[in-house]
Short mmCIF file of C-alpha atoms in Angstrom, two decimals:
data_model
loop_
_atom_site.label_atom_id
_atom_site.label_comp_id
_atom_site.label_asym_id
_atom_site.label_seq_id
_atom_site.Cartn_x
_atom_site.Cartn_y
_atom_site.Cartn_z
CA UNK H 1 -50.52 109.51 -25.27
CA UNK H 2 -47.44 111.17 -26.66
CA UNK H 3 -46.48 114.77 -27.26
CA UNK H 4 -43.52 116.60 -28.76
CA UNK H 5 -42.29 120.08 -27.88
CA UNK H 6 -40.06 122.12 -30.13
CA UNK H 7 -39.32 125.19 -28.09
CA UNK H 8 -37.87 127.30 -30.88
CA UNK H 9 -40.20 128.28 -33.68
CA UNK H 10 -37.40 130.05 -35.57
CA UNK H 11 -33.63 129.77 -35.41
CA UNK H 12 -31.51 132.24 -37.40
CA UNK H 13 -27.87 131.30 -37.87
CA UNK H 14 -24.98 132.41 -40.03
CA UNK H 15 -23.51 130.11 -42.64
CA UNK H 16 -20.75 127.81 -41.33
CA UNK H 17 -21.88 128.32 -37.73
CA UNK H 18 -23.03 125.37 -35.59
CA UNK H 19 -26.71 124.89 -34.84
CA UNK H 20 -28.83 122.95 -32.36
CA UNK H 21 -32.58 122.48 -32.76
CA UNK H 22 -34.25 121.39 -29.57
CA UNK H 23 -36.83 118.64 -29.16
CA UNK H 24 -38.39 117.28 -25.99
CA UNK H 25 -41.03 114.59 -25.85
CA UNK H 26 -43.49 113.19 -23.36
CA UNK H 27 -44.73 109.63 -23.42
CA UNK H 28 -45.99 107.00 -21.01
CA UNK H 29 -44.34 104.30 -23.12
CA UNK H 30 -41.03 103.87 -24.91
CA UNK H 31 -40.87 105.60 -28.25
CA UNK H 32 -39.00 105.79 -31.49
CA UNK H 33 -37.74 109.25 -32.41
CA UNK H 34 -37.42 110.97 -35.76
CA UNK H 35 -36.35 114.22 -37.34
CA UNK H 36 -37.91 115.24 -40.65
CA UNK H 37 -37.00 118.20 -42.86
CA UNK H 38 -39.34 120.10 -45.16
CA UNK H 39 -37.67 122.20 -47.83
CA UNK H 40 -39.79 124.89 -49.51
CA UNK H 41 -42.39 123.38 -51.85
CA UNK H 42 -41.25 119.85 -51.08
CA UNK H 43 -42.57 116.96 -49.02
CA UNK H 44 -41.26 115.90 -45.63
CA UNK H 45 -37.98 113.99 -45.84
CA UNK H 46 -36.48 111.80 -43.13
CA UNK H 47 -33.21 113.17 -41.72
CA UNK H 48 -32.54 110.52 -39.12
CA UNK H 49 -34.20 108.23 -36.59
CA UNK H 50 -33.46 106.59 -33.28
CA UNK H 51 -34.80 103.10 -32.73
CA UNK H 52 -32.34 101.53 -30.30
CA UNK H 53 -28.64 101.12 -29.63
CA UNK H 54 -26.20 104.02 -29.69
CA UNK H 55 -27.82 107.21 -28.46
CA UNK H 56 -25.92 109.30 -31.01
CA UNK H 57 -27.55 108.98 -34.40
CA UNK H 58 -26.08 110.27 -37.62
CA UNK H 59 -28.30 111.28 -40.52
CA UNK H 60 -28.12 112.76 -43.96
CA UNK H 61 -26.55 116.10 -44.87
CA UNK H 62 -24.20 116.08 -41.86
CA UNK H 63 -26.92 116.20 -39.22
CA UNK H 64 -26.83 114.19 -36.01
CA UNK H 65 -29.03 113.86 -32.95
CA UNK H 66 -28.58 112.51 -29.46
CA UNK H 67 -31.25 110.63 -27.56
CA UNK H 68 -31.29 111.46 -23.86
CA UNK H 69 -33.78 109.28 -22.03
CA UNK H 70 -33.39 110.96 -18.63
CA UNK H 71 -34.09 114.38 -20.13
CA UNK H 72 -36.59 113.03 -22.68
CA UNK H 73 -34.81 114.97 -25.37
CA UNK H 74 -33.68 114.36 -28.94
CA UNK H 75 -31.87 117.52 -30.02
CA UNK H 76 -30.67 117.90 -33.60
CA UNK H 77 -27.22 119.31 -34.31
CA UNK H 78 -24.98 120.25 -37.20
CA UNK H 79 -21.43 121.57 -36.68
CA UNK H 80 -21.44 123.84 -39.72
CA UNK H 81 -24.59 124.85 -41.60
CA UNK H 82 -24.98 125.78 -45.22
CA UNK H 83 -27.42 128.09 -46.96
CA UNK H 84 -29.11 125.01 -48.41
CA UNK H 85 -30.05 123.85 -44.87
CA UNK H 86 -32.68 126.60 -44.72
CA UNK H 87 -35.91 124.67 -44.14
CA UNK H 88 -38.52 123.64 -41.58
CA UNK H 89 -37.46 120.85 -39.23
CA UNK H 90 -39.92 118.60 -37.43
CA UNK H 91 -39.26 116.27 -34.53
CA UNK H 92 -41.61 113.30 -34.22
CA UNK H 93 -42.21 110.23 -32.06
CA UNK H 94 -44.02 106.95 -32.52
CA UNK H 95 -44.85 104.15 -30.14
CA UNK H 96 -42.97 100.87 -30.16
CA UNK H 97 -46.08 98.76 -30.28
CA UNK H 98 -49.40 98.82 -31.94
CA UNK H 99 -50.20 98.88 -35.56
CA UNK H 100 -48.40 101.11 -37.93
CA UNK H 101 -45.90 103.88 -37.45
CA UNK H 102 -48.27 106.66 -36.41
CA UNK H 103 -46.18 109.77 -35.90
CA UNK H 104 -46.80 112.56 -33.43
CA UNK H 105 -45.07 115.71 -34.62
CA UNK H 106 -43.88 118.86 -32.93
CA UNK H 107 -44.84 122.26 -34.27
CA UNK H 108 -41.59 122.62 -36.21
CA UNK H 109 -38.54 124.88 -36.15
CA UNK H 110 -37.77 127.16 -39.07
CA UNK H 111 -34.01 127.21 -39.61
CA UNK H 112 -32.87 130.26 -41.53
CA UNK H 113 -29.24 130.28 -42.61
CA UNK H 114 -27.85 133.69 -43.49
CA UNK H 115 -24.67 134.76 -45.23
CA UNK D 1 -43.27 107.65 -60.40
CA UNK D 2 -40.69 107.07 -57.75
CA UNK D 3 -42.35 108.97 -54.92
CA UNK D 4 -45.72 109.49 -53.29
CA UNK D 5 -47.98 111.49 -55.56
CA UNK D 6 -50.89 113.61 -54.35
CA UNK D 7 -53.51 115.26 -56.52
CA UNK D 8 -54.59 117.94 -56.82
CA UNK D 9 -51.75 120.03 -55.43
CA UNK D 10 -54.19 122.82 -54.67
CA UNK D 11 -57.94 122.77 -54.18
CA UNK D 12 -60.24 125.70 -53.50
CA UNK D 13 -63.82 124.86 -52.61
CA UNK D 14 -66.85 126.61 -51.22
CA UNK D 15 -68.09 125.99 -47.72
CA UNK D 16 -70.52 123.09 -47.66
CA UNK D 17 -69.15 121.37 -50.75
CA UNK D 18 -67.74 117.83 -51.01
CA UNK D 19 -64.07 117.23 -51.89
CA UNK D 20 -61.90 114.24 -52.69
CA UNK D 21 -58.13 114.17 -52.29
CA UNK D 22 -56.10 111.46 -53.96
CA UNK D 23 -52.89 109.73 -52.93
CA UNK D 24 -50.76 107.41 -55.06
CA UNK D 25 -48.27 105.67 -52.75
CA UNK D 26 -44.93 104.21 -53.72
CA UNK D 27 -45.51 100.95 -55.56
CA UNK D 28 -45.46 97.95 -53.24
CA UNK D 29 -45.89 99.92 -50.03
CA UNK D 30 -48.55 98.26 -47.91
CA UNK D 31 -48.89 100.99 -45.29
CA UNK D 32 -50.49 104.34 -46.10
CA UNK D 33 -51.08 107.32 -43.81
CA UNK D 34 -53.00 110.58 -44.04
CA UNK D 35 -51.99 113.63 -42.01
CA UNK D 36 -53.33 117.18 -41.83
CA UNK D 37 -51.04 120.18 -41.37
CA UNK D 38 -52.61 123.47 -40.37
CA UNK D 39 -50.74 126.75 -40.70
CA UNK D 40 -47.93 127.00 -38.17
CA UNK D 41 -48.48 123.48 -36.88
CA UNK D 42 -46.88 120.11 -37.35
CA UNK D 43 -48.68 117.36 -39.23
CA UNK D 44 -51.48 115.64 -37.29
CA UNK D 45 -52.35 112.00 -37.86
CA UNK D 46 -55.70 111.24 -39.43
CA UNK D 47 -55.81 107.60 -40.54
CA UNK D 48 -53.60 104.58 -41.26
CA UNK D 49 -54.24 101.83 -43.80
CA UNK D 50 -52.59 98.43 -43.88
CA UNK D 51 -53.47 97.04 -47.25
CA UNK D 52 -57.11 97.75 -47.98
CA UNK D 53 -58.27 98.12 -44.41
CA UNK D 54 -58.22 101.14 -42.14
CA UNK D 55 -56.18 99.83 -39.20
CA UNK D 56 -56.38 103.07 -37.21
CA UNK D 57 -58.79 105.93 -37.93
CA UNK D 58 -58.54 107.53 -34.50
CA UNK D 59 -57.33 110.83 -35.92
CA UNK D 60 -60.32 111.58 -38.13
CA UNK D 61 -61.86 114.69 -36.54
CA UNK D 62 -65.51 113.83 -37.18
CA UNK D 63 -67.82 111.83 -39.42
CA UNK D 64 -67.49 114.33 -42.27
CA UNK D 65 -64.08 112.80 -42.96
CA UNK D 66 -63.75 109.40 -44.60
CA UNK D 67 -60.97 107.60 -46.46
CA UNK D 68 -60.79 104.50 -48.63
CA UNK D 69 -58.13 102.33 -50.19
CA UNK D 70 -60.16 99.72 -52.11
CA UNK D 71 -57.35 97.91 -53.90
CA UNK D 72 -54.58 98.42 -51.39
CA UNK D 73 -52.81 101.05 -53.47
CA UNK D 74 -54.40 104.42 -54.28
CA UNK D 75 -56.25 106.09 -51.42
CA UNK D 76 -58.87 108.81 -51.44
CA UNK D 77 -59.63 111.13 -48.53
CA UNK D 78 -63.20 112.40 -48.71
CA UNK D 79 -64.55 115.42 -46.87
CA UNK D 80 -68.26 116.16 -46.80
CA UNK D 81 -69.90 119.51 -46.06
CA UNK D 82 -66.56 121.28 -45.91
CA UNK D 83 -66.02 124.00 -43.33
CA UNK D 84 -63.53 126.86 -43.29
CA UNK D 85 -61.73 125.12 -40.44
CA UNK D 86 -60.91 122.23 -42.79
CA UNK D 87 -58.49 124.49 -44.66
CA UNK D 88 -55.04 122.93 -44.33
CA UNK D 89 -52.41 120.95 -46.20
CA UNK D 90 -53.35 117.28 -46.36
CA UNK D 91 -50.31 115.00 -46.46
CA UNK D 92 -50.12 111.40 -47.53
CA UNK D 93 -47.27 109.04 -46.64
CA UNK D 94 -46.49 105.42 -47.40
CA UNK D 95 -44.17 102.80 -45.90
CA UNK D 96 -42.99 99.42 -47.17
CA UNK D 97 -44.60 97.80 -44.13
CA UNK D 98 -46.65 98.98 -41.22
CA UNK D 99 -44.03 98.14 -38.63
CA UNK D 100 -43.21 100.72 -35.95
CA UNK D 101 -40.04 102.63 -36.73
CA UNK D 102 -40.20 102.16 -40.48
CA UNK D 103 -39.58 105.22 -42.61
CA UNK D 104 -42.60 107.05 -43.93
CA UNK D 105 -42.22 108.63 -47.38
CA UNK D 106 -44.33 111.76 -47.75
CA UNK D 107 -45.97 113.35 -50.74
CA UNK D 108 -45.95 117.10 -51.32
CA UNK D 109 -49.46 117.45 -50.03
CA UNK D 110 -52.75 118.93 -51.20
CA UNK D 111 -53.45 122.46 -50.03
CA UNK D 112 -57.19 122.70 -49.37
CA UNK D 113 -58.76 126.12 -49.02
CA UNK D 114 -62.41 126.38 -48.03
CA UNK D 115 -63.91 129.79 -48.79
#
């Protein structure tokens, strides 16, 4: 079984400031890791994913995340946020084997960018 | 259309009634997933289709929930004898294949309210 913990339900930040959204996971097997973003009144959109290789993953809109196996973390970062980054962010994991890409999501972090 | 389409976008029904939620995946995508997102929670997996068959239905909460994909394209999620606890946003996603790690493309969801 897998689980995902997003410790921060809300993160307020000023425009052009850096931000880090935290994600920790628990799994008895190796996993793939994902970050999805949900803008108001829109569907979930993939920001980035870690499958293998370099532990630093770059995604769309200037976001990046670092996979840390020893700390079972996959924190999302952006060096300078914009008002348009205001959205709900979900961390998710899936197993490496088995049928399909069944995702287990965290509870989400609401990022609110203020002027 | 280019994306995953879900209809209706909103559905209000009375307790005890039967509802059907429809998902049109991206053309050519063989994998289709249903998730349920309750208020303040992340999406929870319900069922995964590979082609016409339900490859994993381990997330369906009880036998009131059923889903079909008869021609390997459009899918319908069916809920019998609805309860107030079924109120949630029901999300559909599709992937080109069912391989682990492949990107899932989400629709905007159907908001179901049981009164």
